[in-house]
Amino acid sequence: MIYFDNVSKTYPDGTVAVDGVTFAIEENEFVSLVGHSGAGKTTLMRLLLGEEQPTSGTVSFDSVDIQKVKKRDLPKFRQRVGVIFQDFRLIPQKTVYENVAFAMEVAGKTEEEISADVPHVLELVDLTNKMWNFPRQLSGGELQRVAIARAIVNHPDLILADEPTGNLDPVNTYEIIQILKKINDLGTTVILTTHNKGVVEALGKRVITMDHGKVIRDDPTGKYAL
Ligand code: ADP
């Protein structure tokens, strides 16, 4: 379970990005986090990854207080979380296969594990036929599917998808959301930030709405109320 307990974050320049936020996310939930630009969504994600420390309150993940994770243990902790970004962040000089394999190498997996798991995960995102292509040879939707494969290949407990469909057309957006739903159905918690009203309503899952650092709505049935 993820638990934000009365969390506030003021940046050193005095900007209050998160202001007294409390909510829990259960294992295997699919939660959309919505709100205007500057509402504090990215800051919540960075707190969850231990990239920022709260000014007050606690953020915990399966009862581990993230603030208390030692610096040298943070990389190991972050392996429990797969992150997906709007701008994909693939390595241009590596093939699709190598991009996904690299995430396993960094996590200390063996050659055998890598050669067994990479094709499997690429099949899950329907990219078997692009395995030996480079990122520049792929469409936006395909690039995001590589990024998803990379995010899930080490079997994280949680996927954080930060505006993953922000650069995609409606058809590719639909595909990416279907893949995230499939990953959730296979047992992974998903937190999705999005501005896309259609996505949130099509999902029909829980929606947390933020405004000026506060949670202003927490709706179990997927209404987009901005
Ligand atoms: P969102 O992801 O919803 O757009 P953010 O969490 O990025 O919101 O930002 C929340 C507020 O915090 C904004 O006012 C933003 O300008 C500010 N902010 C974000 N990062 C920093 C930072 N490193 N230093 C100072 N202010 C920041």
Coordinates of N, CA and C and ligand atoms in Angstrom, one line a residue:
M1 N 0.8 -1.2 0.0 CA 0.0 0.0 0.0 C 0.9 1.3 0.0
I2 N 0.4 2.3 -0.7 CA 1.1 3.6 -0.7 C 0.3 4.5 0.1
Y3 N 1.0 5.2 1.0 CA 0.2 6.1 1.9 C 0.9 7.5 2.0
F4 N 0.2 8.5 1.6 CA 0.6 9.9 1.8 C -0.1 10.3 3.1
D5 N 0.6 10.7 4.1 CA 0.0 11.0 5.4 C 0.3 12.5 5.7
N6 N -0.7 13.3 5.4 CA -0.6 14.8 5.7 C 0.7 15.4 5.2
V7 N 1.0 15.1 3.9 CA 2.2 15.5 3.3 C 2.2 16.9 2.7
S8 N 3.2 17.7 3.0 CA 3.4 19.0 2.4 C 4.8 19.1 1.9
K9 N 5.0 19.8 0.8 CA 6.3 20.0 0.2 C 6.4 21.5 -0.2
T10 N 7.3 22.2 0.4 CA 7.7 23.6 0.0 C 9.1 23.5 -0.5
Y11 N 9.2 24.0 -1.8 CA 10.6 24.0 -2.4 C 11.4 25.1 -1.7
P12 N 12.7 25.0 -1.9 CA 13.6 26.0 -1.2 C 13.3 27.4 -1.6
D13 N 12.7 27.6 -2.8 CA 12.4 29.0 -3.2 C 11.1 29.5 -2.6
G14 N 10.4 28.7 -1.7 CA 9.2 29.1 -1.1 C 7.9 28.6 -1.8
T15 N 8.1 28.0 -2.9 CA 6.8 27.5 -3.6 C 6.2 26.3 -2.9
V16 N 5.0 26.4 -2.5 CA 4.3 25.3 -1.9 C 3.7 24.5 -3.0
A17 N 4.3 23.3 -3.2 CA 3.9 22.4 -4.3 C 2.8 21.4 -3.9
V18 N 2.9 21.0 -2.6 CA 2.0 20.0 -2.1 C 1.6 20.5 -0.7
D19 N 0.3 20.4 -0.4 CA -0.2 21.1 0.8 C -1.1 20.3 1.6
G20 N -0.6 19.5 2.5 CA -1.5 18.7 3.4 C -2.3 17.6 2.7
V21 N -1.5 16.8 2.0 CA -2.2 15.7 1.2 C -2.2 14.4 2.0
T22 N -3.4 13.8 2.0 CA -3.5 12.5 2.7 C -4.4 11.6 1.7
F23 N -3.8 10.5 1.3 CA -4.6 9.4 0.7 C -3.8 8.1 0.7
A24 N -4.5 7.0 0.5 CA -3.9 5.7 0.4 C -4.2 5.1 -1.0
I25 N -3.3 4.3 -1.5 CA -3.5 3.6 -2.7 C -3.3 2.1 -2.4
E26 N -4.3 1.3 -2.6 CA -4.1 -0.1 -2.3 C -3.4 -0.8 -3.4
E27 N -2.8 -2.0 -3.0 CA -2.2 -2.9 -4.0 C -3.1 -3.2 -5.1
N28 N -2.6 -3.1 -6.3 CA -3.4 -3.5 -7.5 C -4.5 -2.5 -7.9
E29 N -4.4 -1.3 -7.3 CA -5.4 -0.3 -7.8 C -4.8 0.3 -9.1
F30 N -5.7 1.0 -9.9 CA -5.4 1.8 -11.0 C -5.9 3.2 -10.7
V31 N -5.0 4.1 -10.5 CA -5.5 5.5 -10.1 C -5.0 6.5 -11.1
S32 N -5.9 7.4 -11.5 CA -5.5 8.5 -12.4 C -5.3 9.7 -11.5
L33 N -4.3 10.5 -11.7 CA -4.0 11.7 -10.9 C -4.1 12.8 -11.9
V34 N -5.1 13.7 -11.7 CA -5.4 14.8 -12.6 C -5.3 16.1 -11.9
G35 N -5.1 17.1 -12.7 CA -5.0 18.5 -12.2 C -4.3 19.4 -13.2
H36 N -4.5 20.7 -13.1 CA -3.9 21.6 -14.0 C -2.4 21.6 -13.8
S37 N -1.7 22.1 -14.8 CA -0.2 22.2 -14.7 C 0.1 23.0 -13.5
G38 N 1.1 22.5 -12.7 CA 1.5 23.2 -11.5 C 0.7 22.8 -10.2
A39 N -0.2 21.8 -10.4 CA -1.1 21.4 -9.3 C -0.3 20.6 -8.2
G40 N 0.8 20.0 -8.6 CA 1.6 19.2 -7.7 C 1.7 17.8 -8.0
K41 N 1.3 17.3 -9.2 CA 1.3 15.9 -9.5 C 2.7 15.3 -9.6
T42 N 3.6 16.0 -10.3 CA 4.9 15.5 -10.5 C 5.6 15.5 -9.1
T43 N 5.4 16.5 -8.3 CA 6.0 16.5 -7.0 C 5.6 15.3 -6.2
L44 N 4.3 14.9 -6.3 CA 3.9 13.7 -5.5 C 4.6 12.5 -6.0
M45 N 4.8 12.4 -7.3 CA 5.6 11.2 -7.9 C 7.0 11.2 -7.4
R46 N 7.6 12.4 -7.4 CA 9.0 12.5 -7.0 C 9.2 12.2 -5.5
L47 N 8.2 12.5 -4.7 CA 8.2 12.2 -3.3 C 8.1 10.6 -3.1
L48 N 7.3 10.0 -4.0 CA 7.1 8.6 -3.9 C 8.4 7.8 -4.4
L49 N 9.2 8.5 -5.2 CA 10.5 7.8 -5.7 C 11.6 8.2 -4.8
G50 N 11.4 9.0 -3.8 CA 12.5 9.4 -2.9 C 13.4 10.4 -3.5
E51 N 12.9 11.1 -4.6 CA 13.8 12.1 -5.3 C 13.7 13.4 -4.6
E52 N 12.6 13.6 -3.9 CA 12.4 14.8 -3.0 C 11.9 14.3 -1.6
Q53 N 12.2 15.2 -0.6 CA 11.8 14.9 0.7 C 10.6 15.8 1.1
P54 N 9.6 15.2 1.8 CA 8.5 16.1 2.2 C 9.0 17.1 3.2
T55 N 8.4 18.3 3.3 CA 8.7 19.3 4.3 C 8.1 18.8 5.6
S56 N 6.9 18.2 5.5 CA 6.3 17.6 6.7 C 5.4 16.5 6.2
G57 N 5.0 15.6 7.1 CA 4.2 14.4 6.8 C 5.1 13.2 6.3
T58 N 4.5 12.1 6.1 CA 5.3 10.9 5.6 C 4.7 10.3 4.4
V59 N 5.5 9.8 3.5 CA 5.1 9.0 2.4 C 5.7 7.6 2.6
S60 N 4.8 6.6 2.6 CA 5.3 5.2 2.8 C 4.8 4.3 1.7
F61 N 5.5 3.3 1.5 CA 5.3 2.2 0.5 C 5.5 0.9 1.2
D62 N 4.4 0.1 1.3 CA 4.4 -1.1 2.1 C 5.1 -0.9 3.4
S63 N 4.6 0.1 4.1 CA 5.0 0.4 5.5 C 6.5 0.9 5.6
V64 N 7.2 1.1 4.5 CA 8.5 1.7 4.5 C 8.4 3.2 4.4
D65 N 8.9 3.9 5.3 CA 8.9 5.4 5.2 C 10.0 5.8 4.2
I66 N 9.6 6.3 3.1 CA 10.5 6.5 2.0 C 11.7 7.5 2.4
Q67 N 11.3 8.4 3.3 CA 12.3 9.4 3.8 C 13.4 8.7 4.5
K68 N 13.1 7.6 5.1 CA 14.1 6.9 5.9 C 14.9 5.9 5.2
V69 N 14.6 5.7 3.9 CA 15.5 4.8 3.1 C 16.8 5.4 2.9
K70 N 17.9 4.7 3.2 CA 19.2 5.2 3.1 C 19.6 5.5 1.7
K71 N 20.4 6.5 1.5 CA 20.8 6.9 0.1 C 21.3 5.7 -0.7
R72 N 22.1 4.9 -0.1 CA 22.7 3.7 -0.8 C 21.6 2.7 -1.1
D73 N 20.5 2.7 -0.4 CA 19.5 1.7 -0.6 C 18.4 2.2 -1.6
L74 N 18.5 3.5 -2.0 CA 17.4 4.0 -2.9 C 17.3 3.4 -4.2
P75 N 18.5 3.1 -4.9 CA 18.4 2.4 -6.2 C 17.6 1.1 -6.1
K76 N 17.9 0.3 -5.1 CA 17.2 -0.9 -4.9 C 15.7 -0.7 -4.6
F77 N 15.4 0.3 -3.8 CA 14.0 0.7 -3.6 C 13.3 1.1 -4.9
R78 N 14.0 1.9 -5.7 CA 13.4 2.4 -6.9 C 13.1 1.3 -8.0
Q79 N 13.9 0.1 -7.8 CA 13.6 -1.0 -8.7 C 12.2 -1.6 -8.5
R80 N 11.6 -1.2 -7.4 CA 10.2 -1.7 -7.2 C 9.2 -0.8 -8.0
V81 N 9.7 0.2 -8.6 CA 8.8 1.2 -9.3 C 9.3 1.3 -10.8
G82 N 8.4 1.1 -11.7 CA 8.7 1.3 -13.1 C 8.1 2.7 -13.5
V83 N 8.9 3.5 -14.2 CA 8.5 4.8 -14.5 C 8.4 5.0 -16.0
I84 N 7.3 5.7 -16.4 CA 7.1 5.9 -17.9 C 6.8 7.4 -18.0
F85 N 7.5 8.0 -19.0 CA 7.4 9.5 -19.2 C 6.8 9.8 -20.5
Q86 N 6.3 11.1 -20.6 CA 5.7 11.6 -21.8 C 6.7 11.5 -23.0
D87 N 8.0 11.8 -22.7 CA 9.0 11.9 -23.8 C 9.8 10.6 -23.9
F88 N 9.3 9.5 -23.4 CA 9.9 8.1 -23.6 C 11.2 7.9 -23.0
R89 N 12.2 8.8 -23.2 CA 13.5 8.6 -22.6 C 14.2 7.3 -22.9
L90 N 14.2 6.9 -24.2 CA 15.0 5.7 -24.6 C 16.4 6.1 -25.0
I91 N 17.3 5.1 -25.1 CA 18.6 5.4 -25.5 C 18.7 5.3 -27.0
P92 N 19.0 6.4 -27.7 CA 18.9 6.4 -29.2 C 19.8 5.4 -29.9
Q93 N 21.0 5.2 -29.3 CA 22.0 4.3 -29.9 C 21.8 2.8 -29.7
K94 N 20.8 2.5 -28.9 CA 20.5 1.1 -28.6 C 19.2 0.7 -29.3
T95 N 19.2 -0.6 -29.7 CA 18.0 -1.1 -30.3 C 16.9 -1.3 -29.3
V96 N 15.7 -1.6 -29.8 CA 14.6 -1.9 -28.8 C 15.0 -2.9 -27.8
Y97 N 15.5 -4.0 -28.3 CA 15.9 -5.1 -27.4 C 16.9 -4.6 -26.4
E98 N 17.9 -3.9 -26.9 CA 19.0 -3.4 -26.0 C 18.5 -2.4 -25.0
N99 N 17.5 -1.6 -25.4 CA 17.0 -0.6 -24.4 C 16.3 -1.3 -23.2
V100 N 15.6 -2.4 -23.5 CA 14.9 -3.1 -22.5 C 16.0 -4.0 -21.7
A101 N 16.9 -4.6 -22.4 CA 17.9 -5.4 -21.8 C 18.8 -4.5 -20.8
F102 N 19.0 -3.3 -21.2 CA 19.8 -2.4 -20.3 C 19.2 -2.2 -18.9
A103 N 17.9 -2.1 -18.9 CA 17.2 -2.0 -17.6 C 17.5 -3.2 -16.7
M104 N 17.6 -4.4 -17.4 CA 17.8 -5.6 -16.6 C 19.3 -5.7 -16.2
E105 N 20.2 -5.2 -17.1 CA 21.6 -5.2 -16.7 C 21.9 -4.4 -15.5
V106 N 21.3 -3.2 -15.5 CA 21.4 -2.2 -14.4 C 20.9 -2.9 -13.1
A107 N 19.9 -3.7 -13.2 CA 19.3 -4.3 -12.0 C 20.1 -5.6 -11.6
G108 N 21.2 -5.9 -12.4 CA 22.0 -7.0 -12.0 C 21.5 -8.3 -12.5
K109 N 20.7 -8.4 -13.5 CA 20.2 -9.7 -14.0 C 21.2 -10.4 -14.8
T110 N 21.1 -11.7 -14.9 CA 22.1 -12.5 -15.7 C 21.7 -12.5 -17.2
E111 N 22.7 -12.8 -18.0 CA 22.5 -12.9 -19.4 C 21.3 -13.9 -19.8
E112 N 21.2 -15.0 -19.0 CA 20.1 -15.9 -19.3 C 18.8 -15.3 -19.0
E113 N 18.7 -14.6 -17.9 CA 17.4 -14.0 -17.5 C 17.1 -13.0 -18.6
I114 N 18.1 -12.2 -19.0 CA 17.8 -11.2 -20.0 C 17.3 -11.8 -21.3
S115 N 18.0 -12.8 -21.8 CA 17.6 -13.3 -23.1 C 16.3 -14.1 -23.0
A116 N 15.9 -14.5 -21.8 CA 14.6 -15.1 -21.7 C 13.5 -14.1 -21.6
D117 N 13.7 -13.0 -20.8 CA 12.6 -12.1 -20.4 C 12.4 -11.0 -21.5
V118 N 13.4 -10.5 -22.1 CA 13.2 -9.4 -23.0 C 12.2 -9.7 -24.2
P119 N 12.4 -10.9 -24.9 CA 11.5 -11.2 -25.9 C 10.1 -11.4 -25.4
H120 N 10.0 -11.9 -24.2 CA 8.7 -12.1 -23.6 C 7.9 -10.8 -23.3
V121 N 8.7 -9.8 -22.8 CA 8.0 -8.6 -22.4 C 7.7 -7.8 -23.7
L122 N 8.6 -7.9 -24.7 CA 8.3 -7.2 -26.0 C 7.1 -7.8 -26.7
E123 N 6.8 -9.1 -26.5 CA 5.6 -9.7 -27.0 C 4.4 -9.2 -26.3
L124 N 4.5 -8.9 -25.0 CA 3.4 -8.4 -24.3 C 2.9 -7.0 -24.8
V125 N 3.9 -6.2 -25.3 CA 3.6 -4.9 -25.8 C 3.5 -4.9 -27.3
D126 N 3.5 -6.1 -27.9 CA 3.3 -6.3 -29.3 C 4.4 -5.7 -30.2
L127 N 5.6 -5.9 -29.8 CA 6.7 -5.3 -30.5 C 7.8 -6.3 -31.0
T128 N 7.4 -7.6 -31.0 CA 8.3 -8.6 -31.4 C 9.0 -8.3 -32.7
N129 N 8.2 -7.8 -33.7 CA 8.7 -7.5 -35.0 C 9.6 -6.3 -35.1
K130 N 9.7 -5.5 -34.0 CA 10.6 -4.3 -34.0 C 11.8 -4.4 -33.1
M131 N 12.0 -5.6 -32.6 CA 13.0 -5.9 -31.6 C 14.4 -5.4 -32.0
W132 N 14.8 -5.4 -33.3 CA 16.1 -5.0 -33.7 C 16.1 -3.6 -34.4
N133 N 15.0 -2.9 -34.2 CA 15.0 -1.5 -34.7 C 15.6 -0.6 -33.7
F134 N 16.0 0.6 -34.2 CA 16.4 1.7 -33.3 C 15.2 2.6 -33.1
P135 N 15.3 3.4 -31.9 CA 14.2 4.3 -31.6 C 13.8 5.2 -32.8
R136 N 14.8 5.7 -33.6 CA 14.5 6.6 -34.6 C 13.6 6.0 -35.7
Q137 N 13.5 4.7 -35.7 CA 12.8 4.0 -36.8 C 11.3 3.6 -36.3
L138 N 11.0 4.1 -35.1 CA 9.7 3.8 -34.6 C 8.7 5.0 -34.5
S139 N 7.4 4.7 -34.5 CA 6.4 5.7 -34.3 C 6.3 6.1 -32.8
G140 N 5.6 7.2 -32.5 CA 5.4 7.6 -31.1 C 4.8 6.5 -30.2
G141 N 3.8 5.9 -30.7 CA 3.1 4.8 -30.0 C 4.0 3.6 -29.7
E142 N 4.8 3.3 -30.7 CA 5.8 2.2 -30.6 C 6.9 2.6 -29.5
L143 N 7.3 3.8 -29.6 CA 8.4 4.2 -28.6 C 7.8 4.1 -27.2
Q144 N 6.6 4.5 -27.0 CA 6.0 4.4 -25.7 C 5.8 3.0 -25.3
R145 N 5.6 2.1 -26.2 CA 5.4 0.7 -25.9 C 6.8 0.1 -25.5
V146 N 7.9 0.6 -26.1 CA 9.2 0.1 -25.6 C 9.5 0.6 -24.2
A147 N 9.1 1.9 -24.0 CA 9.3 2.4 -22.6 C 8.5 1.6 -21.6
I148 N 7.3 1.2 -22.0 CA 6.5 0.4 -21.0 C 7.2 -1.0 -20.8
A149 N 7.7 -1.6 -21.9 CA 8.4 -2.9 -21.7 C 9.6 -2.7 -20.8
R150 N 10.3 -1.6 -20.9 CA 11.5 -1.4 -20.1 C 11.0 -1.2 -18.6
A151 N 9.9 -0.5 -18.4 CA 9.4 -0.2 -17.1 C 8.9 -1.5 -16.4
I152 N 8.4 -2.5 -17.1 CA 7.8 -3.7 -16.4 C 8.8 -4.9 -16.4
V153 N 9.9 -4.8 -17.1 CA 10.7 -6.0 -17.3 C 11.3 -6.5 -16.0
N154 N 11.5 -5.6 -15.0 CA 12.0 -6.1 -13.7 C 10.9 -6.4 -12.7
H155 N 9.7 -6.6 -13.2 CA 8.6 -6.9 -12.3 C 8.4 -6.0 -11.2
P156 N 8.1 -4.7 -11.4 CA 7.9 -3.7 -10.4 C 6.6 -4.0 -9.7
D157 N 6.4 -3.5 -8.5 CA 5.1 -3.5 -7.8 C 4.2 -2.4 -8.2
L158 N 4.9 -1.3 -8.7 CA 4.1 -0.1 -9.1 C 4.6 0.5 -10.4
I159 N 3.7 0.9 -11.2 CA 4.0 1.7 -12.4 C 3.6 3.1 -12.2
L160 N 4.5 4.0 -12.4 CA 4.2 5.5 -12.4 C 4.3 5.9 -13.8
A161 N 3.1 6.3 -14.4 CA 3.1 6.8 -15.8 C 2.8 8.3 -15.8
D162 N 3.8 9.1 -16.1 CA 3.6 10.5 -16.0 C 3.3 11.1 -17.4
E163 N 2.0 11.4 -17.7 CA 1.5 11.9 -19.0 C 2.0 11.0 -20.1
P164 N 1.8 9.7 -20.0 CA 2.4 8.8 -21.1 C 1.8 9.0 -22.4
T165 N 0.6 9.6 -22.5 CA 0.0 9.7 -23.8 C 0.0 11.2 -24.3
G166 N 0.7 12.0 -23.6 CA 0.8 13.4 -23.9 C 1.2 13.8 -25.3
N167 N 2.1 12.9 -25.9 CA 2.6 13.2 -27.3 C 1.9 12.3 -28.3
L168 N 0.8 11.6 -28.0 CA 0.3 10.6 -28.9 C -1.1 11.0 -29.4
D169 N -1.4 10.4 -30.6 CA -2.7 10.6 -31.2 C -3.7 9.7 -30.5
P170 N -5.0 9.9 -30.8 CA -6.0 9.1 -30.1 C -5.9 7.6 -30.3
V171 N -5.5 7.1 -31.4 CA -5.4 5.7 -31.6 C -4.3 5.1 -30.8
N172 N -3.1 5.8 -30.8 CA -2.0 5.3 -30.0 C -2.3 5.5 -28.5
T173 N -3.0 6.6 -28.1 CA -3.4 6.8 -26.7 C -4.2 5.6 -26.2
Y174 N -5.2 5.2 -27.1 CA -6.0 4.1 -26.7 C -5.2 2.8 -26.5
E175 N -4.3 2.6 -27.4 CA -3.4 1.4 -27.3 C -2.6 1.4 -26.0
I176 N -2.0 2.5 -25.7 CA -1.2 2.6 -24.5 C -2.0 2.4 -23.2
I177 N -3.2 3.0 -23.2 CA -4.1 2.8 -22.0 C -4.5 1.3 -21.9
Q178 N -4.8 0.7 -23.0 CA -5.1 -0.8 -23.0 C -4.0 -1.6 -22.4
I179 N -2.7 -1.2 -22.8 CA -1.6 -2.0 -22.3 C -1.4 -1.7 -20.7
L180 N -1.6 -0.5 -20.3 CA -1.5 -0.2 -18.9 C -2.6 -1.0 -18.1
K181 N -3.8 -1.1 -18.7 CA -4.9 -1.8 -18.1 C -4.5 -3.3 -18.0
K182 N -3.9 -3.8 -19.0 CA -3.5 -5.2 -19.0 C -2.4 -5.5 -17.9
I183 N -1.5 -4.6 -17.8 CA -0.4 -4.7 -16.8 C -1.1 -4.7 -15.4
N184 N -2.1 -3.8 -15.2 CA -2.8 -3.7 -13.9 C -3.6 -5.0 -13.7
D185 N -4.2 -5.6 -14.7 CA -4.9 -6.8 -14.6 C -4.0 -8.0 -14.2
L186 N -2.7 -7.9 -14.6 CA -1.8 -8.9 -14.3 C -1.2 -8.7 -12.9
G187 N -1.6 -7.7 -12.2 CA -1.3 -7.6 -10.7 C -0.4 -6.4 -10.3
T188 N -0.2 -5.4 -11.2 CA 0.7 -4.3 -10.8 C -0.2 -3.1 -10.5
T189 N 0.2 -2.4 -9.5 CA -0.5 -1.1 -9.2 C -0.1 -0.1 -10.2
V190 N -1.0 0.8 -10.7 CA -0.7 1.8 -11.7 C -1.2 3.1 -11.2
I191 N -0.3 4.1 -11.3 CA -0.6 5.5 -11.1 C -0.3 6.3 -12.4
L192 N -1.4 6.9 -12.9 CA -1.3 7.6 -14.2 C -1.6 9.0 -14.0
T193 N -0.7 9.9 -14.4 CA -1.1 11.3 -14.5 C -1.5 11.7 -15.9
T194 N -2.5 12.4 -16.0 CA -3.0 12.7 -17.4 C -3.9 14.0 -17.4
H195 N -3.9 14.6 -18.5 CA -4.8 15.8 -18.8 C -6.0 15.3 -19.6
N196 N -6.0 14.0 -20.0 CA -6.9 13.6 -21.1 C -8.2 13.1 -20.4
K197 N -9.2 13.9 -20.6 CA -10.5 13.6 -20.0 C -11.1 12.3 -20.5
G198 N -10.9 12.1 -21.9 CA -11.4 10.9 -22.5 C -10.8 9.7 -21.9
V199 N -9.5 9.7 -21.6 CA -8.8 8.6 -21.0 C -9.4 8.2 -19.7
V200 N -9.5 9.3 -18.8 CA -10.0 9.1 -17.5 C -11.4 8.5 -17.5
E201 N -12.2 9.0 -18.4 CA -13.6 8.5 -18.4 C -13.7 7.1 -19.0
A202 N -12.9 6.8 -20.0 CA -12.9 5.5 -20.6 C -12.4 4.4 -19.6
L203 N -11.4 4.8 -18.7 CA -10.9 3.9 -17.7 C -12.0 3.5 -16.7
G204 N -12.7 4.5 -16.3 CA -13.7 4.2 -15.2 C -13.1 3.8 -13.9
K205 N -11.9 4.2 -13.7 CA -11.2 3.8 -12.4 C -11.1 5.0 -11.5
R206 N -10.5 4.9 -10.3 CA -10.4 6.0 -9.4 C -9.7 7.2 -9.9
V207 N -10.2 8.4 -9.6 CA -9.5 9.6 -10.0 C -9.2 10.5 -8.8
I208 N -8.0 10.9 -8.6 CA -7.6 11.9 -7.6 C -7.4 13.2 -8.3
T209 N -8.1 14.2 -7.9 CA -7.9 15.5 -8.6 C -7.2 16.5 -7.6
M210 N -6.1 17.1 -8.2 CA -5.3 18.0 -7.4 C -5.5 19.4 -7.9
D211 N -5.4 20.4 -7.0 CA -5.4 21.8 -7.4 C -4.6 22.6 -6.3
H212 N -3.7 23.4 -6.8 CA -2.8 24.2 -5.9 C -2.3 23.4 -4.7
G213 N -1.8 22.1 -5.0 CA -1.1 21.3 -4.0 C -2.0 20.5 -3.1
K214 N -3.4 20.7 -3.3 CA -4.3 20.0 -2.4 C -5.1 18.9 -3.2
V215 N -5.5 17.9 -2.6 CA -6.5 17.0 -3.2 C -7.9 17.6 -3.1
I216 N -8.5 17.9 -4.2 CA -9.8 18.5 -4.1 C -10.9 17.6 -4.4
R217 N -10.6 16.4 -4.9 CA -11.6 15.4 -5.2 C -11.0 14.0 -5.3
D218 N -11.7 13.0 -4.8 CA -11.2 11.6 -4.9 C -12.4 10.8 -5.2
D219 N -12.5 10.4 -6.5 CA -13.7 9.8 -7.0 C -13.4 8.4 -7.4
P220 N -14.1 7.4 -6.8 CA -13.9 6.0 -7.2 C -14.4 5.6 -8.6
T221 N -15.1 6.4 -9.2 CA -15.8 6.0 -10.4 C -15.4 6.7 -11.7
G222 N -14.3 7.4 -11.6 CA -13.7 7.9 -12.9 C -14.3 9.1 -13.5
K223 N -14.7 10.1 -12.7 CA -15.2 11.3 -13.4 C -14.1 12.3 -13.4
Y224 N -14.0 13.0 -14.5 CA -13.0 14.1 -14.7 C -13.7 15.4 -14.5
A225 N -13.3 16.1 -13.4 CA -14.1 17.2 -13.0 C -13.3 18.5 -12.9
L226 N -12.6 18.8 -14.1 CA -11.8 20.1 -14.1 C -12.5 21.0 -15.0
Ligands
ADP1 P1 2.3 19.4 -11.9 O1 3.1 18.1 -12.1 O2 0.9 19.1 -11.5 O3 2.4 20.3 -13.1 P2 4.5 20.1 -10.1 O4 4.6 19.2 -9.0 O5 5.5 20.0 -11.2 O6 3.0 20.2 -10.7 O7 4.7 21.6 -9.6 C1 3.9 22.1 -8.5 C2 4.4 23.5 -8.1 O8 5.8 23.4 -7.6 C3 4.5 24.5 -9.3 O9 4.2 25.8 -8.8 C4 5.9 24.4 -9.8 O10 6.3 25.6 -10.4 C5 6.7 24.2 -8.5 N1 7.9 23.4 -8.6 C6 8.1 22.2 -9.1 N2 9.4 21.8 -9.0 C7 10.0 22.8 -8.4 C8 11.4 23.0 -7.9 N3 12.3 22.1 -8.1 N4 11.7 24.2 -7.3 C9 10.8 25.1 -7.1 N5 9.5 25.0 -7.5 C10 9.1 23.9 -8.1

